Coordinates of C-alpha atoms in Angstrom, one line a residue:
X102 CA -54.1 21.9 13.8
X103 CA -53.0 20.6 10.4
X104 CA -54.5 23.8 9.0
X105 CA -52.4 26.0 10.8
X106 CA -49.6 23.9 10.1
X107 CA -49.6 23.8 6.7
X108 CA -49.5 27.7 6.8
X109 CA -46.8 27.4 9.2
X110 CA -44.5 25.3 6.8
X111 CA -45.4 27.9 3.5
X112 CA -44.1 30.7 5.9
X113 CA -40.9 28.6 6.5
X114 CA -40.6 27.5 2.8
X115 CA -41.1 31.4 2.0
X116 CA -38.4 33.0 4.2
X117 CA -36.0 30.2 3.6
X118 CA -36.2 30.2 0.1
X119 CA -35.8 34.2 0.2
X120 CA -33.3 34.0 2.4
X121 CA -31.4 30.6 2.3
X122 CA -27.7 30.9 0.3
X123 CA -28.4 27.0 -0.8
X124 CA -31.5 24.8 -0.1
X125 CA -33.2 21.3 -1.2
X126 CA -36.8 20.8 0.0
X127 CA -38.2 17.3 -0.6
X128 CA -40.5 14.5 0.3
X129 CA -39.9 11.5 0.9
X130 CA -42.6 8.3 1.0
X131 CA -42.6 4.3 1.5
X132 CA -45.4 2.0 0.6
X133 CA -45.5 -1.7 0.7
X134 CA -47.8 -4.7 0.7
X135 CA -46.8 -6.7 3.5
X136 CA -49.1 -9.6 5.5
X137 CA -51.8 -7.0 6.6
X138 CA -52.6 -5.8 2.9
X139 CA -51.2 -2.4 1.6
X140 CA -49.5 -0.5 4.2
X141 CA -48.6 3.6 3.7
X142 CA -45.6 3.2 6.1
X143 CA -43.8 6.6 5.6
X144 CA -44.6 10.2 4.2
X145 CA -42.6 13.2 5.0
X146 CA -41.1 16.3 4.3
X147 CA -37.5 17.4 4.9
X148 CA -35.4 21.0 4.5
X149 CA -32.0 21.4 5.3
X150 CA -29.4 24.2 3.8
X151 CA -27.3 27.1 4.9
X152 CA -27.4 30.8 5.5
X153 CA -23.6 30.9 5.2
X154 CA -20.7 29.4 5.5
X155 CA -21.3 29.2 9.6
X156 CA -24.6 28.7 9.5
X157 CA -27.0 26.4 8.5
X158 CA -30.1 24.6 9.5
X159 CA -32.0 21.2 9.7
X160 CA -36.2 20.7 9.6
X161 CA -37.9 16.8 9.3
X162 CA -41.7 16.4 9.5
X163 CA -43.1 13.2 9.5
X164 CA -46.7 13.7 7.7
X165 CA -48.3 10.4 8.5
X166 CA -47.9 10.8 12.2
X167 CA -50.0 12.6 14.5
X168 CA -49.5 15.5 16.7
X169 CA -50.3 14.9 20.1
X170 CA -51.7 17.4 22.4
X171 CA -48.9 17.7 25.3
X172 CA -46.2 17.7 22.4
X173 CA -46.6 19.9 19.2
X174 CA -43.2 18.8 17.7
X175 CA -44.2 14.8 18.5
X176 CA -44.3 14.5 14.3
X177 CA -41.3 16.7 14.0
X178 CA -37.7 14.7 13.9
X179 CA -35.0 17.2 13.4
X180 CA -35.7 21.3 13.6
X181 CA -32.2 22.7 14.1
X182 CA -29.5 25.0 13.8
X183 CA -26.3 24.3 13.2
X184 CA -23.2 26.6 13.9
X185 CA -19.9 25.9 12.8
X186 CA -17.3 28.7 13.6
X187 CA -14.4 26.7 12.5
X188 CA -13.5 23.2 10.8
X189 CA -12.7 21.9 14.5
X190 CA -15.8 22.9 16.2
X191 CA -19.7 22.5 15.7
X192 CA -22.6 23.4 18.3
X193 CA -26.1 22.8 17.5
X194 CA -29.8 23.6 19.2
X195 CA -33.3 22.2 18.4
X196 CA -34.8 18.9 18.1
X197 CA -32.3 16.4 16.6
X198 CA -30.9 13.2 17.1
X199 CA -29.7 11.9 20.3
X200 CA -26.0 10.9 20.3
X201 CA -26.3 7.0 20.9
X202 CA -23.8 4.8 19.7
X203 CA -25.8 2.5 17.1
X204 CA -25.6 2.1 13.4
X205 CA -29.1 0.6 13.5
X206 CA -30.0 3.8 15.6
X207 CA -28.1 6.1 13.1
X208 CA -29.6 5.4 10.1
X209 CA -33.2 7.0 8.5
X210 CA -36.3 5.1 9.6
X211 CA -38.0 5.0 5.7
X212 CA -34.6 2.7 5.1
X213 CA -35.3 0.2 8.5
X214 CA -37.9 -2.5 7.8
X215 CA -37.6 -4.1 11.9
X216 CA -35.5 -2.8 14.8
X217 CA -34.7 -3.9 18.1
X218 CA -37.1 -4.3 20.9
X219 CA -34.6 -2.1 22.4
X220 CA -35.1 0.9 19.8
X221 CA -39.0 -0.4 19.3
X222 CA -39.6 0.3 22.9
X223 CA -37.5 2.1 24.6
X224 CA -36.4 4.9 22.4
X225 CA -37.3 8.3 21.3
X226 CA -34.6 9.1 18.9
X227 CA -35.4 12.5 17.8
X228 CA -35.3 14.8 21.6
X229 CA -34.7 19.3 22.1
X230 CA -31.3 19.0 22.7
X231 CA -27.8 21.3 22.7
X232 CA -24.5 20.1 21.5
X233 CA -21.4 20.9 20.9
X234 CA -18.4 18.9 19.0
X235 CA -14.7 19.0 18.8
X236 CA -13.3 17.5 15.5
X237 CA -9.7 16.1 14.9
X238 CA -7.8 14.7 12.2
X239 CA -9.1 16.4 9.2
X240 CA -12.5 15.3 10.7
X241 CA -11.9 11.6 10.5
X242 CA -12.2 12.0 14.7
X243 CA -15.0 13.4 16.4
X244 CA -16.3 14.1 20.6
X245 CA -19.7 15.3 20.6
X246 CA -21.2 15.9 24.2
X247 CA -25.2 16.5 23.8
X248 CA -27.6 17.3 27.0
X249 CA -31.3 16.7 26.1
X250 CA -34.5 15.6 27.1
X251 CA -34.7 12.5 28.0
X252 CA -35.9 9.8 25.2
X253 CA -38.0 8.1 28.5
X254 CA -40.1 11.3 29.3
X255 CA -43.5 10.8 29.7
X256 CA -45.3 13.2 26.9
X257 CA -45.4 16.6 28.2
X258 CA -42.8 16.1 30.4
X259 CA -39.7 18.2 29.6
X260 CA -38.1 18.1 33.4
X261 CA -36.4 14.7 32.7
X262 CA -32.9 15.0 30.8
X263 CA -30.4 12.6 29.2
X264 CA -26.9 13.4 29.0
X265 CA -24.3 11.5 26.3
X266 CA -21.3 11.5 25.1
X267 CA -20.0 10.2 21.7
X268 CA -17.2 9.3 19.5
X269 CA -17.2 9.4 16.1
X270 CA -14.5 7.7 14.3
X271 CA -12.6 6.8 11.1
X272 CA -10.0 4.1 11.0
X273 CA -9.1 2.4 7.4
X274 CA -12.1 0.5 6.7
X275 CA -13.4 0.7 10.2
X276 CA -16.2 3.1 11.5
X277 CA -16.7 3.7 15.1
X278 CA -20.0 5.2 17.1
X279 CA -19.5 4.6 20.3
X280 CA -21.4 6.7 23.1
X281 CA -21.9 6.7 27.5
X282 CA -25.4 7.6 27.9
X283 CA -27.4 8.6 31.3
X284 CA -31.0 8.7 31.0
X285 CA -33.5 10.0 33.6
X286 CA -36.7 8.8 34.0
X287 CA -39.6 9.1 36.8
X288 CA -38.4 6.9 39.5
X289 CA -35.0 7.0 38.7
X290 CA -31.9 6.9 35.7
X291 CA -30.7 4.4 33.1
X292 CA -27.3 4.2 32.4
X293 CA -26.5 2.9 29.0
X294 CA -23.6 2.0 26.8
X295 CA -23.3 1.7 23.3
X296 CA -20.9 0.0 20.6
X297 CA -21.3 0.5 17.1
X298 CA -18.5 -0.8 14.8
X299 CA -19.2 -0.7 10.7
X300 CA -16.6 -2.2 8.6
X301 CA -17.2 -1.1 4.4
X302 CA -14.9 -3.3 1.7
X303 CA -15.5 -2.2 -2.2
X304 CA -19.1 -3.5 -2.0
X305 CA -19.9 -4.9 1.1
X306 CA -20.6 -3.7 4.9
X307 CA -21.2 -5.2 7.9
X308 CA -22.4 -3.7 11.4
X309 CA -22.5 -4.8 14.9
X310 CA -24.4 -3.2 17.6
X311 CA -23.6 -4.2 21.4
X312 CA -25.0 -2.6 23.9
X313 CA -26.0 -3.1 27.5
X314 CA -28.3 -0.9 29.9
X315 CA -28.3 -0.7 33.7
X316 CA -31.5 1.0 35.6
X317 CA -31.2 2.6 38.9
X318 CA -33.9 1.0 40.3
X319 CA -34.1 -3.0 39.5
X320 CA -32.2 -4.8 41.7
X321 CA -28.2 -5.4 41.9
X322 CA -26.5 -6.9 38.9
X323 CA -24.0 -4.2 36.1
X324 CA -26.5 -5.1 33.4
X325 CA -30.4 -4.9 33.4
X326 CA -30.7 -5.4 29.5
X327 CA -28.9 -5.8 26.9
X328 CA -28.9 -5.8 22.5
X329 CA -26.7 -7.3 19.6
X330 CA -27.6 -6.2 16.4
X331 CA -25.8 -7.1 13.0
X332 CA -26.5 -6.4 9.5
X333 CA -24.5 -7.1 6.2
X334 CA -24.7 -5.7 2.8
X335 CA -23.8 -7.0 -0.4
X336 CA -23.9 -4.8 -3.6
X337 CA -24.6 -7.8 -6.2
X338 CA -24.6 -5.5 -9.3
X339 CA -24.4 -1.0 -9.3
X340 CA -28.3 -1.5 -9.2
X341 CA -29.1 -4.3 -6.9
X342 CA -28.3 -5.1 -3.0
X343 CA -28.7 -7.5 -0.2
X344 CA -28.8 -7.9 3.2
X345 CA -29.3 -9.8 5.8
X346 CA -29.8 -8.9 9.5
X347 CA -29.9 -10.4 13.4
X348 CA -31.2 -9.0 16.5
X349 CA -31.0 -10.4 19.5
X350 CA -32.6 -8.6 22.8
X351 CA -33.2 -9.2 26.7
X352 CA -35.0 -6.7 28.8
X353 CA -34.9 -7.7 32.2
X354 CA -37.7 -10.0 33.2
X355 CA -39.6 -8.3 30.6
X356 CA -38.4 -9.5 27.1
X357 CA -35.6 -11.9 25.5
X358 CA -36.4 -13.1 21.8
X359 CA -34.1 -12.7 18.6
X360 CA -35.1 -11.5 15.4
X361 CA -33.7 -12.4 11.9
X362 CA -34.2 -11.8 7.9
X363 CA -33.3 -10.6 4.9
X364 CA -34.1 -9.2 1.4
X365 CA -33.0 -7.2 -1.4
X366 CA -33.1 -3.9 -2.4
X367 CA -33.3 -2.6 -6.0
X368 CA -32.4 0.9 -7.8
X369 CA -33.7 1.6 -11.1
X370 CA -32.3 4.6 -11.9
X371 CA -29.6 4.9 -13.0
X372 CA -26.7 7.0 -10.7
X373 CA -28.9 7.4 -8.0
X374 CA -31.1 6.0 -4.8
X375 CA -34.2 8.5 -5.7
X376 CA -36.1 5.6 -5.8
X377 CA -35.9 1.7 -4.5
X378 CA -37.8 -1.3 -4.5
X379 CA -37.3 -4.0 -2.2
X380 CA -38.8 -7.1 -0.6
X381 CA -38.2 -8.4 3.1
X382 CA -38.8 -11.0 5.2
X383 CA -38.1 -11.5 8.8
X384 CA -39.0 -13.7 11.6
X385 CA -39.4 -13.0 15.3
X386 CA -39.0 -15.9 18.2
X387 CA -39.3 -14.3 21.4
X388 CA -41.3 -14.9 24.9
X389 CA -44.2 -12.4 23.4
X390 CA -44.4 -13.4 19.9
X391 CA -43.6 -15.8 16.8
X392 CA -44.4 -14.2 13.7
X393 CA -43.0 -14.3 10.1
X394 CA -43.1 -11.3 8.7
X395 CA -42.8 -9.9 4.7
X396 CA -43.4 -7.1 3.0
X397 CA -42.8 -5.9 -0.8
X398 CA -42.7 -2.1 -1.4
X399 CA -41.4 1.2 -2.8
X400 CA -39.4 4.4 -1.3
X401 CA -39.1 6.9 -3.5
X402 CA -38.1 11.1 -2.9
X403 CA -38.7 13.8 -4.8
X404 CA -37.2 17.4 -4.7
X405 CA -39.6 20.1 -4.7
X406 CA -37.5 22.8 -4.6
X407 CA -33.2 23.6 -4.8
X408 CA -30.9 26.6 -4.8
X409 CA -27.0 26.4 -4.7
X410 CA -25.1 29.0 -3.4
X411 CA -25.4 30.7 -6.7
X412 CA -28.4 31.4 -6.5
X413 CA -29.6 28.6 -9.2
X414 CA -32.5 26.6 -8.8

């Protein structure tokens, strides 16, 4: 399987890079030491560009995760296309994100060091999907409407479908995700709603993530389950950052803990985030566990290959 694979990614590489008006291939990796010993946590490879000025695409392979049998893009995060045929509108098709209303949700997995139980356990966040998007004031506004597979299929199961709809907005300082989502699932749906709110001031953010979660089958009651999530950064210096973040969860008769931490995040060269250091440490106190947890690492990317539009590499 990885054989073949790795053919089937030089073929892409290939065509793209022969046909592609701009490009950047790159890979991407996180290491740390952390209570267990040395711990790979992250290796992949990402693609993204344009044909044209309509057109362009998105491909994410994780590298360190296995492909299981009933689901050959299981490693695969985002393979899509993306067409734009004006500034107000944008419709895309393949594997990508699904359109939940998190911040903690929204950002890359090689930069989150401890999610939610919600997210942990309940979450696919890469699904086959379509979408289409209506943009408004100069893009500051967004209404994206997405139907996709469901992120609680069973693997192999592609019958069961989730349908969402998000807004995307800018307001001063404030950033809005917000999102309705209806989830199927064998034996019935979830409804879910979702709050993200990020506020950004000269060198600090904050985030808070609300979000509650009915399911068609448990019981009476509007909410089944529900998540807060908060995070703050601080940029101390141009090369040096903290952050601290809460997470508190309850999951039916299931789960209710809280999670909480911090740590900083270094970047030594000079201009850019190519390459971080950081050290973590976080505590969980829930009804299945009480752990302290810390971990000292590296992410760094490197391009492999780029072309502008001009053709210059």
């Amino acid at each position: 399987m990885m054989k073949k694979l790795s053919v089937l990614l030089f073929a892409i590489f290939m065509y793209i890079g022969a046909h592609a008006q701009d490009v950047d291939v790159r890979m991407e990796t996180r290491l740390s030491f952390c209570n267990t010993g040395f711990k790979a946590e992250r290796l992949s490879l990402a693609v993204s560009g344009s044909f044209n000025e309509k057109w362009s695409f998105n491909f994410f392979q994780n590298l360190n995760k296995p492909i299981e049998p009933g689901d050959v893009l299981n490693a695969t995060d985002k393979m899509f296309i993306r067409y734009a045929p004006d500034p107000a509108w944008t419709f895309q098709f393949g594997k990508m994100p699904l359109a939940i209303g998190s911040w903690e949700y929204d950002a890359f997995p090689i930069d989150v060091y401890y999610y939610t139980y919600y997210i942990d356990n309940y979450m696919s966040p890469f699904q086959i999907a379509i979408s289409g998007q209506y943009n408004f004031r100069n893009g500051k506004d967004a209404v994206q409407f997405q139907f996709a597979r469901s992120p609680l299929a069973e693997v192999g199961d592609y019958r069961m479908f989730s349908y969402n709809l998000m807004w995307n907005g800018i307001h001063g300082p404030l950033h809005f995700l917000y999102s309705a989502n209806v989830e199927q699932f064998n034996g019935g749906y979830r409804c879910l709603a979702c709050l993200g709110t990020k506020l950004t001031l000269d060198r600090f953010s904050a985030y808070v993530d609300l979000s509650g979660a009915r399911f068609s089958n448990f019981g009476s009651g509007m909410i089944h389950s529900a998540t807060a999530c908060t995070r703050l950064d601080w940029q101390i210096i141009p090369k040096l950052s903290a952050f601290a973040k809460f997470t508190a969860d309850r999951d039916r008769d299931i789960y209710e803990g809280v999670k909480f931490g911090g740590g900083f995040e270094f970047f030594p060269v000079k201009g850019r985030r190519d390459v971080r250091i950081h050290i973590q440490i976080h505590r969980e106190n829930s009804n299945a566990a009480h752990a302290t947890l810390a971990s000292a690492g590296a992410k760094w990317n490197f391009h492999i290959y780029r072309k502008n539009a001009e053709g210059k590499k």
